[in-house]
Amino acid sequence: MDWERDGYLTIPDAVSAEDRRRLMDRAAEIVREAADDPVSVFSTHEQSRTSDEWFLSSGGEVRCFFEEEAFDADGRLVVPIERSINKIGHAQHDVDDVYSEVSRRPVMAEAAAAAGMRDPLLLQSMHIFKQPRIGGEVTCHQDATFLYTDPMTVVGLWLALEDATLDNGCLWVEPGGHRGPLRTRFHRAGASDADGTAFTTLDDTPLPEPGRAPLVPVEVPAGTLVLLHGLLPHWSGPNRSGRSREAYSVHLIERDADYPADNWLQRPADLPLRGF
Ligand code: FE2
């Protein structure tokens, strides 16, 4: 595997079992604490993302987002609350001590350097559950669509907290696909969170179809860190197995890149981005 050639890298045994346990325990605690708060469904399907103020105002917060399939047609939860959450995001790497500590382990900075980053800032974090049976598909995308900078600098650090397999919805990537163009940009449609969001097409080259060549599965044991180039097309399928596929991801950008004011993710002025 070669970063320049393939646009992704895997680093086995990057994070200890103890750190993984701490992240999963902390996530469970956050879900319990949030159980009584207002919540919104998050999925990467365009439809449910638009006008989602809960999502748009989460850039400096630690928030829970439901799995779509956690509800029946009448909007009632059909699984226990602790099995209903799709992800926690998007600033726990800065506002939560446990996440901040693990996000800034030396191996994370070393990974950023291996991806050619010079002065990385930690922009966004997500604890992804991929719940048993109902874990949703993440449609094929490029991270630079959602975390756009000029020039393109975003790199994803994706840590397997549990084994990721074909059965429970592992990542799939298009090796070398990062040398293709950025297809779309997701951005705010107006100045207020209530104005919602829009996609702008930049290049109409299609992204790969889900679950087959040129995408290849990245099955990795727990503790593996996967580095993803911001232009690399990737996808993960639904989890129909009885096991969760928890992962923790941190997205980095270069300090000196331009970060547009209409990117969906905006941080409050009193919570500036930080590095390692
Ligand atoms: Fe992604």
PDB file of C-alpha atoms and ligand atoms in Angstrom:
ATOM      1  CA  MET A   1       0.000   0.000   0.000  1.00  0.00           C
ATOM      2  CA  ASP A   2       1.268   3.411  -0.904  1.00  0.00           C
ATOM      3  CA  TRP A   3      -0.343   6.702   0.088  1.00  0.00           C
ATOM      4  CA  GLU A   4       0.509   8.575  -3.104  1.00  0.00           C
ATOM      5  CA  ARG A   5      -0.558   5.723  -5.358  1.00  0.00           C
ATOM      6  CA  ASP A   6      -3.605   4.394  -3.508  1.00  0.00           C
ATOM      7  CA  GLY A   7      -4.969   7.348  -1.514  1.00  0.00           C
ATOM      8  CA  TYR A   8      -5.324   5.269   1.631  1.00  0.00           C
ATOM      9  CA  LEU A   9      -3.162   3.475   4.176  1.00  0.00           C
ATOM     10  CA  THR A  10      -3.815   1.081   7.036  1.00  0.00           C
ATOM     11  CA  ILE A  11      -1.780   1.081  10.252  1.00  0.00           C
ATOM     12  CA  PRO A  12      -2.427  -2.073  12.318  1.00  0.00           C
ATOM     13  CA  ASP A  13      -2.411  -1.956  16.125  1.00  0.00           C
ATOM     14  CA  ALA A  14      -2.323   1.841  16.130  1.00  0.00           C
ATOM     15  CA  VAL A  15      -4.390   2.258  19.294  1.00  0.00           C
ATOM     16  CA  SER A  16      -4.435   0.119  22.421  1.00  0.00           C
ATOM     17  CA  ALA A  17      -7.364  -2.026  23.508  1.00  0.00           C
ATOM     18  CA  GLU A  18      -7.615   0.197  26.583  1.00  0.00           C
ATOM     19  CA  ASP A  19      -8.007   3.374  24.523  1.00  0.00           C
ATOM     20  CA  ARG A  20     -10.611   1.692  22.343  1.00  0.00           C
ATOM     21  CA  ARG A  21     -12.524   0.593  25.420  1.00  0.00           C
ATOM     22  CA  ARG A  22     -12.371   4.110  26.850  1.00  0.00           C
ATOM     23  CA  LEU A  23     -13.839   5.604  23.667  1.00  0.00           C
ATOM     24  CA  MET A  24     -16.639   3.028  23.509  1.00  0.00           C
ATOM     25  CA  ASP A  25     -17.469   3.452  27.207  1.00  0.00           C
ATOM     26  CA  ARG A  26     -17.465   7.227  26.900  1.00  0.00           C
ATOM     27  CA  ALA A  27     -19.725   7.024  23.834  1.00  0.00           C
ATOM     28  CA  ALA A  28     -22.203   4.850  25.724  1.00  0.00           C
ATOM     29  CA  GLU A  29     -22.176   7.391  28.555  1.00  0.00           C
ATOM     30  CA  ILE A  30     -22.831  10.283  26.151  1.00  0.00           C
ATOM     31  CA  VAL A  31     -25.765   8.387  24.642  1.00  0.00           C
ATOM     32  CA  ARG A  32     -27.239   7.769  28.090  1.00  0.00           C
ATOM     33  CA  GLU A  33     -26.846  11.452  29.002  1.00  0.00           C
ATOM     34  CA  ALA A  34     -28.436  12.542  25.716  1.00  0.00           C
ATOM     35  CA  ALA A  35     -31.376  10.170  25.900  1.00  0.00           C
ATOM     36  CA  ASP A  36     -33.692  12.922  27.086  1.00  0.00           C
ATOM     37  CA  ASP A  37     -32.417  15.640  24.731  1.00  0.00           C
ATOM     38  CA  PRO A  38     -33.998  16.641  21.435  1.00  0.00           C
ATOM     39  CA  VAL A  39     -32.497  14.577  18.651  1.00  0.00           C
ATOM     40  CA  SER A  40     -32.537  14.395  14.927  1.00  0.00           C
ATOM     41  CA  VAL A  41     -31.981  11.636  12.447  1.00  0.00           C
ATOM     42  CA  PHE A  42     -28.719  11.860  10.622  1.00  0.00           C
ATOM     43  CA  SER A  43     -27.923   9.953   7.511  1.00  0.00           C
ATOM     44  CA  THR A  44     -25.867  10.812   4.465  1.00  0.00           C
ATOM     45  CA  HIS A  45     -28.943  10.581   2.287  1.00  0.00           C
ATOM     46  CA  GLU A  46     -29.327  14.063   0.910  1.00  0.00           C
ATOM     47  CA  GLN A  47     -32.990  14.287   1.765  1.00  0.00           C
ATOM     48  CA  SER A  48     -32.744  13.998   5.506  1.00  0.00           C
ATOM     49  CA  ARG A  49     -29.640  16.140   5.803  1.00  0.00           C
ATOM     50  CA  THR A  50     -31.142  19.316   4.375  1.00  0.00           C
ATOM     51  CA  SER A  51     -32.498  21.930   6.750  1.00  0.00           C
ATOM     52  CA  ASP A  52     -31.249  19.946   9.665  1.00  0.00           C
ATOM     53  CA  GLU A  53     -30.418  22.574  12.219  1.00  0.00           C
ATOM     54  CA  TRP A  54     -29.407  19.973  14.777  1.00  0.00           C
ATOM     55  CA  PHE A  55     -26.754  18.856  12.330  1.00  0.00           C
ATOM     56  CA  LEU A  56     -25.691  22.298  11.092  1.00  0.00           C
ATOM     57  CA  SER A  57     -25.131  23.667  14.576  1.00  0.00           C
ATOM     58  CA  SER A  58     -23.122  20.670  15.797  1.00  0.00           C
ATOM     59  CA  GLY A  59     -19.667  21.934  14.721  1.00  0.00           C
ATOM     60  CA  GLY A  60     -18.706  22.841  18.268  1.00  0.00           C
ATOM     61  CA  GLU A  61     -20.891  20.316  20.106  1.00  0.00           C
ATOM     62  CA  VAL A  62     -21.129  16.673  21.118  1.00  0.00           C
ATOM     63  CA  ARG A  63     -24.437  15.453  19.715  1.00  0.00           C
ATOM     64  CA  CYS A  64     -26.153  12.163  19.004  1.00  0.00           C
ATOM     65  CA  PHE A  65     -27.750  11.387  15.646  1.00  0.00           C
ATOM     66  CA  PHE A  66     -30.213   8.539  15.221  1.00  0.00           C
ATOM     67  CA  GLU A  67     -30.139   5.636  12.805  1.00  0.00           C
ATOM     68  CA  GLU A  68     -32.947   6.019  10.284  1.00  0.00           C
ATOM     69  CA  GLU A  69     -34.094   2.456  10.844  1.00  0.00           C
ATOM     70  CA  ALA A  70     -34.333   2.977  14.596  1.00  0.00           C
ATOM     71  CA  PHE A  71     -37.902   4.213  14.024  1.00  0.00           C
ATOM     72  CA  ASP A  72     -41.060   2.707  12.620  1.00  0.00           C
ATOM     73  CA  ALA A  73     -43.349   4.513  10.171  1.00  0.00           C
ATOM     74  CA  ASP A  74     -45.070   6.302  13.043  1.00  0.00           C
ATOM     75  CA  GLY A  75     -41.803   7.633  14.405  1.00  0.00           C
ATOM     76  CA  ARG A  76     -41.600   5.286  17.389  1.00  0.00           C
ATOM     77  CA  LEU A  77     -38.255   3.847  18.455  1.00  0.00           C
ATOM     78  CA  VAL A  78     -38.106   0.151  17.597  1.00  0.00           C
ATOM     79  CA  VAL A  79     -34.791  -0.590  19.314  1.00  0.00           C
ATOM     80  CA  PRO A  80     -33.456   0.302  22.767  1.00  0.00           C
ATOM     81  CA  ILE A  81     -32.079   3.855  22.870  1.00  0.00           C
ATOM     82  CA  GLU A  82     -28.519   2.582  23.379  1.00  0.00           C
ATOM     83  CA  ARG A  83     -28.809   0.702  20.071  1.00  0.00           C
ATOM     84  CA  SER A  84     -30.495   3.541  18.177  1.00  0.00           C
ATOM     85  CA  ILE A  85     -27.667   5.991  17.587  1.00  0.00           C
ATOM     86  CA  ASN A  86     -25.917   6.242  14.235  1.00  0.00           C
ATOM     87  CA  LYS A  87     -23.159   8.569  15.375  1.00  0.00           C
ATOM     88  CA  ILE A  88     -21.918  11.119  17.859  1.00  0.00           C
ATOM     89  CA  GLY A  89     -20.412  14.321  16.434  1.00  0.00           C
ATOM     90  CA  HIS A  90     -18.743  16.636  15.694  1.00  0.00           C
ATOM     91  CA  ALA A  91     -16.408  18.298  18.237  1.00  0.00           C
ATOM     92  CA  GLN A  92     -15.750  15.718  20.933  1.00  0.00           C
ATOM     93  CA  HIS A  93     -12.051  15.784  19.990  1.00  0.00           C
ATOM     94  CA  ASP A  94     -11.908  19.283  21.494  1.00  0.00           C
ATOM     95  CA  VAL A  95     -14.623  19.453  24.134  1.00  0.00           C
ATOM     96  CA  ASP A  96     -14.443  15.989  25.719  1.00  0.00           C
ATOM     97  CA  ASP A  97     -11.346  14.981  27.704  1.00  0.00           C
ATOM     98  CA  VAL A  98     -11.394  11.288  26.774  1.00  0.00           C
ATOM     99  CA  TYR A  99     -11.781  11.951  23.056  1.00  0.00           C
ATOM    100  CA  SER A 100      -9.283  14.805  23.101  1.00  0.00           C
ATOM    101  CA  GLU A 101      -6.638  12.624  24.704  1.00  0.00           C
ATOM    102  CA  VAL A 102      -7.002   9.682  22.307  1.00  0.00           C
ATOM    103  CA  SER A 103      -7.330  11.980  19.278  1.00  0.00           C
ATOM    104  CA  ARG A 104      -3.958  13.486  20.134  1.00  0.00           C
ATOM    105  CA  ARG A 105      -1.956  10.327  20.714  1.00  0.00           C
ATOM    106  CA  PRO A 106       1.433  10.497  18.936  1.00  0.00           C
ATOM    107  CA  VAL A 107       0.279   7.849  16.444  1.00  0.00           C
ATOM    108  CA  MET A 108      -2.393  10.233  15.145  1.00  0.00           C
ATOM    109  CA  ALA A 109       0.132  12.999  14.453  1.00  0.00           C
ATOM    110  CA  GLU A 110       2.456  10.429  12.882  1.00  0.00           C
ATOM    111  CA  ALA A 111      -0.388   9.283  10.631  1.00  0.00           C
ATOM    112  CA  ALA A 112      -1.027  12.858   9.530  1.00  0.00           C
ATOM    113  CA  ALA A 113       2.669  13.226   8.695  1.00  0.00           C
ATOM    114  CA  ALA A 114       2.565   9.948   6.746  1.00  0.00           C
ATOM    115  CA  ALA A 115      -0.262  11.479   4.719  1.00  0.00           C
ATOM    116  CA  GLY A 116       2.002  14.420   3.904  1.00  0.00           C
ATOM    117  CA  MET A 117       0.362  16.945   6.193  1.00  0.00           C
ATOM    118  CA  ARG A 118       2.564  19.807   7.393  1.00  0.00           C
ATOM    119  CA  ASP A 119       0.538  21.666  10.026  1.00  0.00           C
ATOM    120  CA  PRO A 120      -2.726  19.775  10.566  1.00  0.00           C
ATOM    121  CA  LEU A 121      -5.717  21.008  12.528  1.00  0.00           C
ATOM    122  CA  LEU A 122      -8.333  18.653  13.955  1.00  0.00           C
ATOM    123  CA  LEU A 123     -11.566  19.773  12.308  1.00  0.00           C
ATOM    124  CA  GLN A 124     -14.202  17.162  12.979  1.00  0.00           C
ATOM    125  CA  SER A 125     -14.747  13.971  14.941  1.00  0.00           C
ATOM    126  CA  MET A 126     -17.366  11.252  14.699  1.00  0.00           C
ATOM    127  CA  HIS A 127     -18.026   8.180  16.790  1.00  0.00           C
ATOM    128  CA  ILE A 128     -19.762   5.846  14.353  1.00  0.00           C
ATOM    129  CA  PHE A 129     -21.727   2.905  15.758  1.00  0.00           C
ATOM    130  CA  LYS A 130     -22.909   0.956  12.700  1.00  0.00           C
ATOM    131  CA  GLN A 131     -25.443  -0.703  14.989  1.00  0.00           C
ATOM    132  CA  PRO A 132     -26.332  -4.400  14.676  1.00  0.00           C
ATOM    133  CA  ARG A 133     -29.107  -5.069  12.092  1.00  0.00           C
ATOM    134  CA  ILE A 134     -30.000  -1.392  11.519  1.00  0.00           C
ATOM    135  CA  GLY A 135     -26.610   0.261  10.905  1.00  0.00           C
ATOM    136  CA  GLY A 136     -27.201   2.454   7.868  1.00  0.00           C
ATOM    137  CA  GLU A 137     -25.370   2.597   4.554  1.00  0.00           C
ATOM    138  CA  VAL A 138     -23.026   5.541   4.001  1.00  0.00           C
ATOM    139  CA  THR A 139     -23.362   6.380   0.325  1.00  0.00           C
ATOM    140  CA  CYS A 140     -20.245   6.573  -1.848  1.00  0.00           C
ATOM    141  CA  HIS A 141     -18.633   9.962  -1.305  1.00  0.00           C
ATOM    142  CA  GLN A 142     -15.431  11.969  -1.082  1.00  0.00           C
ATOM    143  CA  ASP A 143     -14.754  13.632   2.267  1.00  0.00           C
ATOM    144  CA  ALA A 144     -13.720  16.868   0.513  1.00  0.00           C
ATOM    145  CA  THR A 145     -17.370  17.201  -0.560  1.00  0.00           C
ATOM    146  CA  PHE A 146     -18.307  17.841   3.056  1.00  0.00           C
ATOM    147  CA  LEU A 147     -15.053  19.280   4.411  1.00  0.00           C
ATOM    148  CA  TYR A 148     -13.942  21.499   1.560  1.00  0.00           C
ATOM    149  CA  THR A 149     -10.785  23.570   1.666  1.00  0.00           C
ATOM    150  CA  ASP A 150      -8.911  25.493  -1.003  1.00  0.00           C
ATOM    151  CA  PRO A 151      -6.591  23.873  -1.858  1.00  0.00           C
ATOM    152  CA  MET A 152      -8.002  20.421  -0.986  1.00  0.00           C
ATOM    153  CA  THR A 153      -6.284  19.290   2.211  1.00  0.00           C
ATOM    154  CA  VAL A 154      -8.706  17.115   4.167  1.00  0.00           C
ATOM    155  CA  VAL A 155      -7.434  13.750   5.441  1.00  0.00           C
ATOM    156  CA  GLY A 156      -9.534  11.274   7.409  1.00  0.00           C
ATOM    157  CA  LEU A 157      -8.162   9.165  10.251  1.00  0.00           C
ATOM    158  CA  TRP A 158     -10.589   6.271  10.720  1.00  0.00           C
ATOM    159  CA  LEU A 159      -9.967   4.069  13.732  1.00  0.00           C
ATOM    160  CA  ALA A 160     -11.578   0.629  13.957  1.00  0.00           C
ATOM    161  CA  LEU A 161     -12.842   0.287  17.536  1.00  0.00           C
ATOM    162  CA  GLU A 162     -14.157  -3.173  16.683  1.00  0.00           C
ATOM    163  CA  ASP A 163     -13.320  -5.616  13.891  1.00  0.00           C
ATOM    164  CA  ALA A 164     -14.666  -4.289  10.579  1.00  0.00           C
ATOM    165  CA  THR A 165     -15.715  -7.067   8.206  1.00  0.00           C
ATOM    166  CA  LEU A 166     -17.814  -7.585   5.101  1.00  0.00           C
ATOM    167  CA  ASP A 167     -20.617  -8.786   7.395  1.00  0.00           C
ATOM    168  CA  ASN A 168     -20.843  -5.749   9.631  1.00  0.00           C
ATOM    169  CA  GLY A 169     -20.321  -3.008   7.067  1.00  0.00           C
ATOM    170  CA  CYS A 170     -16.591  -2.361   6.658  1.00  0.00           C
ATOM    171  CA  LEU A 171     -15.245   0.517   4.583  1.00  0.00           C
ATOM    172  CA  TRP A 172     -14.826   0.091   0.831  1.00  0.00           C
ATOM    173  CA  VAL A 173     -12.434   2.351  -1.084  1.00  0.00           C
ATOM    174  CA  GLU A 174     -11.460   2.974  -4.706  1.00  0.00           C
ATOM    175  CA  PRO A 175      -7.657   2.506  -4.754  1.00  0.00           C
ATOM    176  CA  GLY A 176      -6.134   5.396  -6.693  1.00  0.00           C
ATOM    177  CA  GLY A 177      -9.497   7.111  -6.947  1.00  0.00           C
ATOM    178  CA  HIS A 178      -8.126  10.166  -5.130  1.00  0.00           C
ATOM    179  CA  ARG A 179      -6.459  11.169  -8.401  1.00  0.00           C
ATOM    180  CA  GLY A 180      -9.902  11.829  -9.864  1.00  0.00           C
ATOM    181  CA  PRO A 181     -11.785  15.118  -9.544  1.00  0.00           C
ATOM    182  CA  LEU A 182     -13.953  16.324  -6.675  1.00  0.00           C
ATOM    183  CA  ARG A 183     -17.514  15.603  -7.849  1.00  0.00           C
ATOM    184  CA  THR A 184     -19.677  17.736  -5.596  1.00  0.00           C
ATOM    185  CA  ARG A 185     -19.516  20.280  -2.846  1.00  0.00           C
ATOM    186  CA  PHE A 186     -21.984  20.244   0.052  1.00  0.00           C
ATOM    187  CA  HIS A 187     -22.502  23.697   1.507  1.00  0.00           C
ATOM    188  CA  ARG A 188     -24.842  25.979   3.420  1.00  0.00           C
ATOM    189  CA  ALA A 189     -27.603  27.421   1.273  1.00  0.00           C
ATOM    190  CA  GLY A 190     -27.798  30.659   3.260  1.00  0.00           C
ATOM    191  CA  ALA A 191     -26.443  32.550   6.233  1.00  0.00           C
ATOM    192  CA  SER A 192     -28.692  30.906   8.819  1.00  0.00           C
ATOM    193  CA  ASP A 193     -28.834  27.251   9.939  1.00  0.00           C
ATOM    194  CA  ALA A 194     -32.511  27.330   8.987  1.00  0.00           C
ATOM    195  CA  ASP A 195     -31.642  27.966   5.337  1.00  0.00           C
ATOM    196  CA  GLY A 196     -30.424  24.379   5.040  1.00  0.00           C
ATOM    197  CA  THR A 197     -27.865  23.005   2.654  1.00  0.00           C
ATOM    198  CA  ALA A 198     -27.271  22.245  -1.002  1.00  0.00           C
ATOM    199  CA  PHE A 199     -25.005  20.191  -3.232  1.00  0.00           C
ATOM    200  CA  THR A 200     -23.192  21.905  -6.107  1.00  0.00           C
ATOM    201  CA  THR A 201     -21.860  19.683  -8.899  1.00  0.00           C
ATOM    202  CA  LEU A 202     -18.231  20.387  -9.781  1.00  0.00           C
ATOM    203  CA  ASP A 203     -17.581  17.427 -12.089  1.00  0.00           C
ATOM    204  CA  ASP A 204     -20.100  14.912 -13.414  1.00  0.00           C
ATOM    205  CA  THR A 205     -17.782  11.888 -13.503  1.00  0.00           C
ATOM    206  CA  PRO A 206     -19.833   9.246 -11.671  1.00  0.00           C
ATOM    207  CA  LEU A 207     -18.639   7.858  -8.338  1.00  0.00           C
ATOM    208  CA  PRO A 208     -18.196   4.060  -8.174  1.00  0.00           C
ATOM    209  CA  GLU A 209     -21.252   1.874  -7.654  1.00  0.00           C
ATOM    210  CA  PRO A 210     -21.596   0.467  -4.117  1.00  0.00           C
ATOM    211  CA  GLY A 211     -20.160  -2.897  -3.139  1.00  0.00           C
ATOM    212  CA  ARG A 212     -18.195  -3.846  -6.257  1.00  0.00           C
ATOM    213  CA  ALA A 213     -15.107  -3.061  -8.345  1.00  0.00           C
ATOM    214  CA  PRO A 214     -13.419  -0.652  -8.559  1.00  0.00           C
ATOM    215  CA  LEU A 215     -14.285  -0.383  -4.845  1.00  0.00           C
ATOM    216  CA  VAL A 216     -12.449  -2.887  -2.654  1.00  0.00           C
ATOM    217  CA  PRO A 217     -13.377  -3.835   0.923  1.00  0.00           C
ATOM    218  CA  VAL A 218     -11.057  -2.779   3.730  1.00  0.00           C
ATOM    219  CA  GLU A 219     -11.603  -5.463   6.335  1.00  0.00           C
ATOM    220  CA  VAL A 220      -9.508  -4.587   9.384  1.00  0.00           C
ATOM    221  CA  PRO A 221      -9.147  -5.827  12.947  1.00  0.00           C
ATOM    222  CA  ALA A 222      -9.962  -3.572  15.878  1.00  0.00           C
ATOM    223  CA  GLY A 223      -7.160  -1.111  16.598  1.00  0.00           C
ATOM    224  CA  THR A 224      -6.328  -0.495  12.934  1.00  0.00           C
ATOM    225  CA  LEU A 225      -6.100   3.111  11.799  1.00  0.00           C
ATOM    226  CA  VAL A 226      -7.169   3.761   8.199  1.00  0.00           C
ATOM    227  CA  LEU A 227      -5.954   6.994   6.548  1.00  0.00           C
ATOM    228  CA  LEU A 228      -8.207   8.310   3.793  1.00  0.00           C
ATOM    229  CA  HIS A 229      -7.289  10.992   1.250  1.00  0.00           C
ATOM    230  CA  GLY A 230      -9.991  13.651   1.017  1.00  0.00           C
ATOM    231  CA  LEU A 231     -10.658  12.879  -2.653  1.00  0.00           C
ATOM    232  CA  LEU A 232     -10.773   9.096  -2.247  1.00  0.00           C
ATOM    233  CA  PRO A 233     -14.234   7.678  -3.067  1.00  0.00           C
ATOM    234  CA  HIS A 234     -15.382   5.411  -0.241  1.00  0.00           C
ATOM    235  CA  TRP A 235     -18.543   3.690   0.852  1.00  0.00           C
ATOM    236  CA  SER A 236     -19.860   1.410   3.565  1.00  0.00           C
ATOM    237  CA  GLY A 237     -22.870  -0.847   3.377  1.00  0.00           C
ATOM    238  CA  PRO A 238     -25.625  -1.414   5.890  1.00  0.00           C
ATOM    239  CA  ASN A 239     -24.912  -3.681   8.838  1.00  0.00           C
ATOM    240  CA  ARG A 240     -27.332  -6.618   8.809  1.00  0.00           C
ATOM    241  CA  SER A 241     -25.197  -8.711  11.167  1.00  0.00           C
ATOM    242  CA  GLY A 242     -25.735  -9.115  14.877  1.00  0.00           C
ATOM    243  CA  ARG A 243     -22.499  -7.282  15.736  1.00  0.00           C
ATOM    244  CA  SER A 244     -21.865  -3.542  15.829  1.00  0.00           C
ATOM    245  CA  ARG A 245     -18.948  -2.033  13.907  1.00  0.00           C
ATOM    246  CA  GLU A 246     -17.896   0.914  16.027  1.00  0.00           C
ATOM    247  CA  ALA A 247     -15.316   3.314  14.611  1.00  0.00           C
ATOM    248  CA  TYR A 248     -13.935   6.711  15.559  1.00  0.00           C
ATOM    249  CA  SER A 249     -12.913   9.152  12.882  1.00  0.00           C
ATOM    250  CA  VAL A 250     -11.096  12.469  12.992  1.00  0.00           C
ATOM    251  CA  HIS A 251     -10.795  14.709   9.953  1.00  0.00           C
ATOM    252  CA  LEU A 252      -7.806  16.995   9.558  1.00  0.00           C
ATOM    253  CA  ILE A 253      -7.158  20.041   7.401  1.00  0.00           C
ATOM    254  CA  GLU A 254      -4.065  22.162   6.850  1.00  0.00           C
ATOM    255  CA  ARG A 255      -3.913  25.305   8.937  1.00  0.00           C
ATOM    256  CA  ASP A 256      -3.076  27.564   5.986  1.00  0.00           C
ATOM    257  CA  ALA A 257      -5.809  26.319   3.622  1.00  0.00           C
ATOM    258  CA  ASP A 258      -8.834  28.501   2.980  1.00  0.00           C
ATOM    259  CA  TYR A 259     -11.910  27.232   4.855  1.00  0.00           C
ATOM    260  CA  PRO A 260     -15.060  28.680   3.239  1.00  0.00           C
ATOM    261  CA  ALA A 261     -17.678  30.404   5.384  1.00  0.00           C
ATOM    262  CA  ASP A 262     -20.416  28.387   3.692  1.00  0.00           C
ATOM    263  CA  ASN A 263     -19.006  24.964   4.633  1.00  0.00           C
ATOM    264  CA  TRP A 264     -21.675  23.137   6.631  1.00  0.00           C
ATOM    265  CA  LEU A 265     -19.353  22.707   9.606  1.00  0.00           C
ATOM    266  CA  GLN A 266     -18.633  25.979  11.370  1.00  0.00           C
ATOM    267  CA  ARG A 267     -17.043  26.333  14.761  1.00  0.00           C
ATOM    268  CA  PRO A 268     -18.104  28.956  17.280  1.00  0.00           C
ATOM    269  CA  ALA A 269     -15.648  31.855  17.586  1.00  0.00           C
ATOM    270  CA  ASP A 270     -14.746  30.807  21.126  1.00  0.00           C
ATOM    271  CA  LEU A 271     -13.699  27.316  20.025  1.00  0.00           C
ATOM    272  CA  PRO A 272     -10.928  27.743  17.470  1.00  0.00           C
ATOM    273  CA  LEU A 273      -9.478  24.686  15.737  1.00  0.00           C
ATOM    274  CA  ARG A 274      -6.432  23.155  17.357  1.00  0.00           C
ATOM    275  CA  GLY A 275      -3.657  20.862  16.190  1.00  0.00           C
ATOM    276  CA  PHE A 276      -2.031  17.905  17.897  1.00  0.00           C
TER     277      PHE A 276
HETATM  278 FE   FE2 B   1     -16.182   9.679   4.596  1.00  0.00          FE
END
